[in-house]
mmCIF file of C-alpha atoms in Angstrom:
data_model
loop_
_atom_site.group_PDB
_atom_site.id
_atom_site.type_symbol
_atom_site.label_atom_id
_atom_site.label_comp_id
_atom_site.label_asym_id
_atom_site.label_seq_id
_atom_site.Cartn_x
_atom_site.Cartn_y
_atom_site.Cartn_z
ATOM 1 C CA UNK W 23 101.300 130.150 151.416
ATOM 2 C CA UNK W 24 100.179 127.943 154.148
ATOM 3 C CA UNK W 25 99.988 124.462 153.396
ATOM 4 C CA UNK W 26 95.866 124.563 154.491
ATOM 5 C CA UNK W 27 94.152 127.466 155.259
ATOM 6 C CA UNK W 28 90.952 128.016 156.447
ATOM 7 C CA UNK W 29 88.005 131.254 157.269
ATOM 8 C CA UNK W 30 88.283 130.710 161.470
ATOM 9 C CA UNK W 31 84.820 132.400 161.808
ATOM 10 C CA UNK W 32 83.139 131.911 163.681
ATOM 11 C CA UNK W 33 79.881 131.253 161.442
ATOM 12 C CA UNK W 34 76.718 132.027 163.318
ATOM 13 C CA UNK W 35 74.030 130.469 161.903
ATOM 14 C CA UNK W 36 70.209 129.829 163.027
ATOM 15 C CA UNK W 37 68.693 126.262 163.337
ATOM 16 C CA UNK W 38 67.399 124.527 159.807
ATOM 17 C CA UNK W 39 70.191 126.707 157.721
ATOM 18 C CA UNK W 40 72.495 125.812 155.448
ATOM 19 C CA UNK W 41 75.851 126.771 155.754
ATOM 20 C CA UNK W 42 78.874 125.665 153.894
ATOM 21 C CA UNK W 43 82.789 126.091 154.898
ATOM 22 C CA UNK W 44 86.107 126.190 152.299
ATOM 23 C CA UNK W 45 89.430 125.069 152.782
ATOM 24 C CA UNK W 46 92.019 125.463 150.587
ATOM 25 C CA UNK W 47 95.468 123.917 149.828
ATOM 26 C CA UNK W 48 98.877 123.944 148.613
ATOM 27 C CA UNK W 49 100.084 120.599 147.736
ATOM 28 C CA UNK W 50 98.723 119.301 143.980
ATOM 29 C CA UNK W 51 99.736 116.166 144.762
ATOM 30 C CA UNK W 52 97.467 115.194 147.613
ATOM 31 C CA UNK W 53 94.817 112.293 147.162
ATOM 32 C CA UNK W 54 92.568 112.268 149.956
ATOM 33 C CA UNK W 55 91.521 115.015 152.522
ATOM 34 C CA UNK W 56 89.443 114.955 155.311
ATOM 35 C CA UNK W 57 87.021 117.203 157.364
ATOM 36 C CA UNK W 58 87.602 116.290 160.908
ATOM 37 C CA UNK W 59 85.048 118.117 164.319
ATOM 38 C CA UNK W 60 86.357 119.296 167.271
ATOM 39 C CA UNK W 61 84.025 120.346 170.486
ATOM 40 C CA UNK W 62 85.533 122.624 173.158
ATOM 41 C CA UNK W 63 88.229 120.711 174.940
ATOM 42 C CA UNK W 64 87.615 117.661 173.509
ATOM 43 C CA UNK W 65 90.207 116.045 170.773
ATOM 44 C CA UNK W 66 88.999 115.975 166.868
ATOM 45 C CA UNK W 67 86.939 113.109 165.721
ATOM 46 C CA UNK W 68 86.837 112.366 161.663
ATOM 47 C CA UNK W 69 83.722 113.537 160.203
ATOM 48 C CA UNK W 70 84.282 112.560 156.383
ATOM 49 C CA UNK W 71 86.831 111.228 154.266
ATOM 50 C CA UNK W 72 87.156 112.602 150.622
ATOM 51 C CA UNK W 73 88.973 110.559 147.850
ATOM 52 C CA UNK W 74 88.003 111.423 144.994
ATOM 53 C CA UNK W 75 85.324 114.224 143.561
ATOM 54 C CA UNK W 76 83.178 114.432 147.007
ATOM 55 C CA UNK W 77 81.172 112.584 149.734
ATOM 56 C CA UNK W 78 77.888 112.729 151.364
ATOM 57 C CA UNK W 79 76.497 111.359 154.482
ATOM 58 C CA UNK W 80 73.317 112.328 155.768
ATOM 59 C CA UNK W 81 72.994 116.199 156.286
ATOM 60 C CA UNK W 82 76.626 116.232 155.096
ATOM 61 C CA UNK W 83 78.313 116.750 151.698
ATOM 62 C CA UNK W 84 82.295 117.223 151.372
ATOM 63 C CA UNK W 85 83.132 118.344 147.746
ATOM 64 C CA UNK W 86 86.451 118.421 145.944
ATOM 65 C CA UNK W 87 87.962 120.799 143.585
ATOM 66 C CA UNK W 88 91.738 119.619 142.435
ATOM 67 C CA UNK W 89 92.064 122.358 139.713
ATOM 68 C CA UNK W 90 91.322 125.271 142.025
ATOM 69 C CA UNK W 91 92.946 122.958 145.290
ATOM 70 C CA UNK W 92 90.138 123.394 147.434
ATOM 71 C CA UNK W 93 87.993 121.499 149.484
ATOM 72 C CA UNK W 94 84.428 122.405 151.150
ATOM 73 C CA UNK W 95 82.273 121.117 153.347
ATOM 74 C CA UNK W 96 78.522 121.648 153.204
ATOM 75 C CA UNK W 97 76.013 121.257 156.232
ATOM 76 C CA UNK W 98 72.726 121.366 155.519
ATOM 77 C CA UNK W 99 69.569 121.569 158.090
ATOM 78 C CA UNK W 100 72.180 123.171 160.994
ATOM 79 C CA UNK W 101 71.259 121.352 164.322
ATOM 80 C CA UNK W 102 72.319 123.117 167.703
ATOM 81 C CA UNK W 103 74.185 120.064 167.946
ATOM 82 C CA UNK W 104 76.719 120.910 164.701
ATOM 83 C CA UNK W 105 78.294 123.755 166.902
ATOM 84 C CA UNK W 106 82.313 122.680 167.328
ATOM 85 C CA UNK W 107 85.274 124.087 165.224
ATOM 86 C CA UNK W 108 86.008 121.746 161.710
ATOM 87 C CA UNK W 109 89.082 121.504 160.966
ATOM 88 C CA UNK W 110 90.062 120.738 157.287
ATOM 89 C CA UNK W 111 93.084 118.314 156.596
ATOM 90 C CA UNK W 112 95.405 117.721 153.715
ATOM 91 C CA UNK W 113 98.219 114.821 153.940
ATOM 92 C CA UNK W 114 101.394 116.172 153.044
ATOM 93 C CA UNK W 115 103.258 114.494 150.133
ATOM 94 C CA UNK W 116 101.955 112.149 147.541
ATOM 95 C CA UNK W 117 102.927 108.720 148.598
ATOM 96 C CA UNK W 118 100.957 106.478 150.915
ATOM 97 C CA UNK W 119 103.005 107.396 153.842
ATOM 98 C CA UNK W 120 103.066 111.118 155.029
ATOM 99 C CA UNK W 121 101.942 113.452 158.103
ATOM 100 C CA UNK W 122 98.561 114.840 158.211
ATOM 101 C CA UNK W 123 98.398 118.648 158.113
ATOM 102 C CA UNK W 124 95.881 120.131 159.998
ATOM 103 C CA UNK W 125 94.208 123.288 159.099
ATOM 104 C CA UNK W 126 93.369 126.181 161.983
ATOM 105 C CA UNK W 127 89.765 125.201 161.841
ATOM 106 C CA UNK W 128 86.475 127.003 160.988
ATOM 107 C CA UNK W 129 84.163 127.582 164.111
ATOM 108 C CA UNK W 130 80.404 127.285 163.478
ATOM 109 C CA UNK W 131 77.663 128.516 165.871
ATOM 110 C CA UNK W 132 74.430 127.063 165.676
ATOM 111 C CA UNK W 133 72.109 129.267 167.409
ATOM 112 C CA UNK W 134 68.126 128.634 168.307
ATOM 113 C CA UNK B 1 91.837 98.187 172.946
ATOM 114 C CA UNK B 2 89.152 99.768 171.494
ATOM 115 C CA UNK B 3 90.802 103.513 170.913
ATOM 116 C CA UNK B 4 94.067 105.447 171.036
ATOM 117 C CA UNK B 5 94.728 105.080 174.632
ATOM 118 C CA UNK B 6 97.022 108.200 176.346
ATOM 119 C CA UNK B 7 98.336 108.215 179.656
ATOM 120 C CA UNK B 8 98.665 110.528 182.157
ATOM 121 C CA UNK B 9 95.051 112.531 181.395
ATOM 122 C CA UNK B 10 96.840 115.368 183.191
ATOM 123 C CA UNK B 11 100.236 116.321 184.093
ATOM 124 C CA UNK B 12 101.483 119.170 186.123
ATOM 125 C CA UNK B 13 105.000 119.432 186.257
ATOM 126 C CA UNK B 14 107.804 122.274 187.586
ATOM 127 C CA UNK B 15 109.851 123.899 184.721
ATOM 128 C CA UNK B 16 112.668 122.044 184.251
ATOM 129 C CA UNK B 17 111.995 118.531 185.084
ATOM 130 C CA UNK B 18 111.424 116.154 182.401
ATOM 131 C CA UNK B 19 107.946 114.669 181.480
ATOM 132 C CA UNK B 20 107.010 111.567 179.413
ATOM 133 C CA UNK B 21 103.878 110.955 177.940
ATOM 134 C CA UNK B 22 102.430 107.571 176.503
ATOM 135 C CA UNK B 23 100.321 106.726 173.373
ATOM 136 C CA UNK B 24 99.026 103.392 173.209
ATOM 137 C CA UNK B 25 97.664 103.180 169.589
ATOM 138 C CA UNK B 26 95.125 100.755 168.330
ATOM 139 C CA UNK B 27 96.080 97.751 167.132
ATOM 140 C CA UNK B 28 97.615 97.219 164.365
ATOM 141 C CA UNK B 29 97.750 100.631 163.093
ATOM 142 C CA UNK B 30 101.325 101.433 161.105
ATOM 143 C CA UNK B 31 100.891 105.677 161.554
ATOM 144 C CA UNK B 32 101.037 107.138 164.820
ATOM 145 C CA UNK B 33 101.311 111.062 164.747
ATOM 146 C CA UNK B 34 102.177 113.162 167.864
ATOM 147 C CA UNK B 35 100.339 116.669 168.174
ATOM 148 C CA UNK B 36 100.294 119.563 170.204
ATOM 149 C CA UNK B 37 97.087 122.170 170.937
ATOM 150 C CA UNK B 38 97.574 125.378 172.683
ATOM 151 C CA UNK B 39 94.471 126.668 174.094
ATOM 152 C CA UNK B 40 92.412 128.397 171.065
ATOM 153 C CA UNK B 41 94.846 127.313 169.034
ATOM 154 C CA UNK B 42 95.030 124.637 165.990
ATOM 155 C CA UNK B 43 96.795 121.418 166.117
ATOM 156 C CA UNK B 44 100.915 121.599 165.595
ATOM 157 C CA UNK B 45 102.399 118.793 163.971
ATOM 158 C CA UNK B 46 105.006 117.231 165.800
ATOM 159 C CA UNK B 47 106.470 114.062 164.530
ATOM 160 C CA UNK B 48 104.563 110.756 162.383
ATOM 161 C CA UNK B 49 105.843 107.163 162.565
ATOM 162 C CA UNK B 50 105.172 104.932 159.838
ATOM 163 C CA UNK B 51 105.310 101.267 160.120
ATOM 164 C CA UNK B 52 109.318 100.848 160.120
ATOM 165 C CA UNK B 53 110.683 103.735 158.166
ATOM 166 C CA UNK B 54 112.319 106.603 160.083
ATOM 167 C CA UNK B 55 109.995 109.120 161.587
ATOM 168 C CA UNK B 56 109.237 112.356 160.306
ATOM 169 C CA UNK B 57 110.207 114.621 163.343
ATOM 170 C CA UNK B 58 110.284 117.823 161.398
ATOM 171 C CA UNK B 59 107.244 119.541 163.627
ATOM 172 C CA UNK B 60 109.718 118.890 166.901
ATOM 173 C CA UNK B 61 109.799 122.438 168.031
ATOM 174 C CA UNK B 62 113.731 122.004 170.007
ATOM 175 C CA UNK B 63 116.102 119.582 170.623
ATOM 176 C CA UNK B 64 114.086 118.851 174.250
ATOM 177 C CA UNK B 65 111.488 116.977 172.597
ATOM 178 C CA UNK B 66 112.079 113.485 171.131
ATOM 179 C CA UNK B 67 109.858 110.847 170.711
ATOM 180 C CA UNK B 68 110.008 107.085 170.117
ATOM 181 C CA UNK B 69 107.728 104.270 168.676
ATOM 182 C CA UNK B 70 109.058 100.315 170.199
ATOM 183 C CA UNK B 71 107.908 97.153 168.394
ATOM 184 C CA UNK B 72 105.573 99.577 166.319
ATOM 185 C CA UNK B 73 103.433 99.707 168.590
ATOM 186 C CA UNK B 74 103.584 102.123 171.910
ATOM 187 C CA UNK B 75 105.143 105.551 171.373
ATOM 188 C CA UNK B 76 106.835 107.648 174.315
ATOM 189 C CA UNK B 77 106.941 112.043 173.955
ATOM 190 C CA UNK B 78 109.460 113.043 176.135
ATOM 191 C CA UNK B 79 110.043 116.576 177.102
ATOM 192 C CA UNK B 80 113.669 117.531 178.966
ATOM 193 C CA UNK B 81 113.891 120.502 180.724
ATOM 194 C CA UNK B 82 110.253 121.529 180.595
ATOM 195 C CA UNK B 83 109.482 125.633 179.915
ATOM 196 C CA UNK B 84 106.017 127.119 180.471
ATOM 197 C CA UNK B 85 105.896 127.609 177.078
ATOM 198 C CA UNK B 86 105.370 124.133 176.978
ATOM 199 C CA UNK B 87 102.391 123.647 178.143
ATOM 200 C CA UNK B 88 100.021 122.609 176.123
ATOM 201 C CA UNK B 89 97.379 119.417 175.146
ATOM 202 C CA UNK B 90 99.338 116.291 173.590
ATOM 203 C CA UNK B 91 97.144 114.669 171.297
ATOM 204 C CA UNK B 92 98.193 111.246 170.018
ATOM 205 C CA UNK B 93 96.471 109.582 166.235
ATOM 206 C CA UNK B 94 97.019 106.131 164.723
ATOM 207 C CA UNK B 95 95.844 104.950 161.987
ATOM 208 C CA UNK B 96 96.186 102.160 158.694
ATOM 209 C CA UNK B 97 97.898 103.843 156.165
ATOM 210 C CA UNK B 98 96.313 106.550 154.405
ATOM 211 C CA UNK B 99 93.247 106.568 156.155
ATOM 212 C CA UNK B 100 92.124 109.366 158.438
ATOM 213 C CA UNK B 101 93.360 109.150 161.497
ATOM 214 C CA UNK B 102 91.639 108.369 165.561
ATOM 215 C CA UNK B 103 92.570 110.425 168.448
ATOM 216 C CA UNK B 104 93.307 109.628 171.494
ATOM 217 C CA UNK B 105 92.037 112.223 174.447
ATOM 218 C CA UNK B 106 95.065 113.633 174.826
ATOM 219 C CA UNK B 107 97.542 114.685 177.733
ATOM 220 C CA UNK B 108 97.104 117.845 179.289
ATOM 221 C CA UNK B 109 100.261 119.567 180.376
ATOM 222 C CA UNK B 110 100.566 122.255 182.282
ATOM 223 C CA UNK B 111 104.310 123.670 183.513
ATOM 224 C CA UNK B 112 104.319 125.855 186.793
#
């Protein structure tokens, strides 16, 4: 099993919907994930932080599920502007220290 | 400075020479994480430096690549005897411990 996996897509989706993505992982003993964005040829940028059951921000709501090791990452009222790949990532390892795993990334489509 | 800094923007090299890249991280971040992104593809790990303890260089995909960190602070990729297979972007990240980390806009290498 792949350390993080994620659905690659792509999600086409029309303006105003809501459309939510999954990620799931291997190691139990992770703390904190993240849900970084990444727009064609351009390098990822962090989008949210989760630490602890979930996180919202705006049109944006990260949720957490440690007994099923999964992660998702809700977007509500799509804006053509939400269109990039997000890519889900897990650190590896327990500790403080340890190398971020990224996952392939899910590519949404927001279309008008 | 204000971001992860990376230097050249582009590189185009012959197969075989040897290439260096440089990742100026911000300041006074203890991670610093080397990637690589084939085109369509997701990020591959390649090695993480934390603060003073040995780097993780288990994502180095050959015995060409090695990569150092001086005064925890700038880190050096160097490639020997370049292959086409090689080419790729090389995305650098700091960051404090345990926090998600910033990218810088990476290194674009192509081998001819």
């Amino acid at each position: 099993r792949k350390e993080v996996e994620q659905d690659p897509g792509p999600f086409n989706v029309p303006e105003g919907a809501t459309v939510a993505f999954n990620c799931t992982y291997s190691n139990s003993a992770s703390q904190s994930f993240f849900w970084y964005r990444q727009d064609c040829r351009k390098e990822p940028k962090l989008l949210m932080s989760v630490y602890s059951s979930g996180n919202e921000d705006g049109r944006f709501t990260a949720q957490l599920n440690r007994a099923s090791q999964y992660i998702s990452l809700l977007i509500r009222d799509s804006k053509l502007s939400d269109s990039a790949t997000y890519l889900c990532v897990v650190p590896h390892g327990s500790s403080n220290t340890g190398k971020l795993i990224f996952g392939q990334g899910t590519t949404l489509q927001v279309k008008p | 400075g204000a971001g992860v800094s990376q230097s050249p923007s582009n590189k185009v090299t012959e197969k075989g020479k040897d290439v260096e890249l440089r990742c100026d991280p911000i300041s006074g971040h203890t991670a610093l994480y080397w990637y690589r992104q084939s085109l369509g593809q997701g990020l591959e790990f390649l090695i993480y430096f934390q603060g003073n303890s040995a780097p993780d260089k288990s994502g180095l995909p050959s015995d060409r690549f090695s990569a150092e960190r001086t005064g925890g602070s700038v880190s050096t990729l160097t490639i020997q005897r370049t292959q086409q297979e090689d080419s790729a972007v090389y995305l650098c990240a700091s960051s404090p411990a345990r926090v998600g980390g910033t990218f810088g806009s990476g290194t674009r290498l192509t081998i001819v």
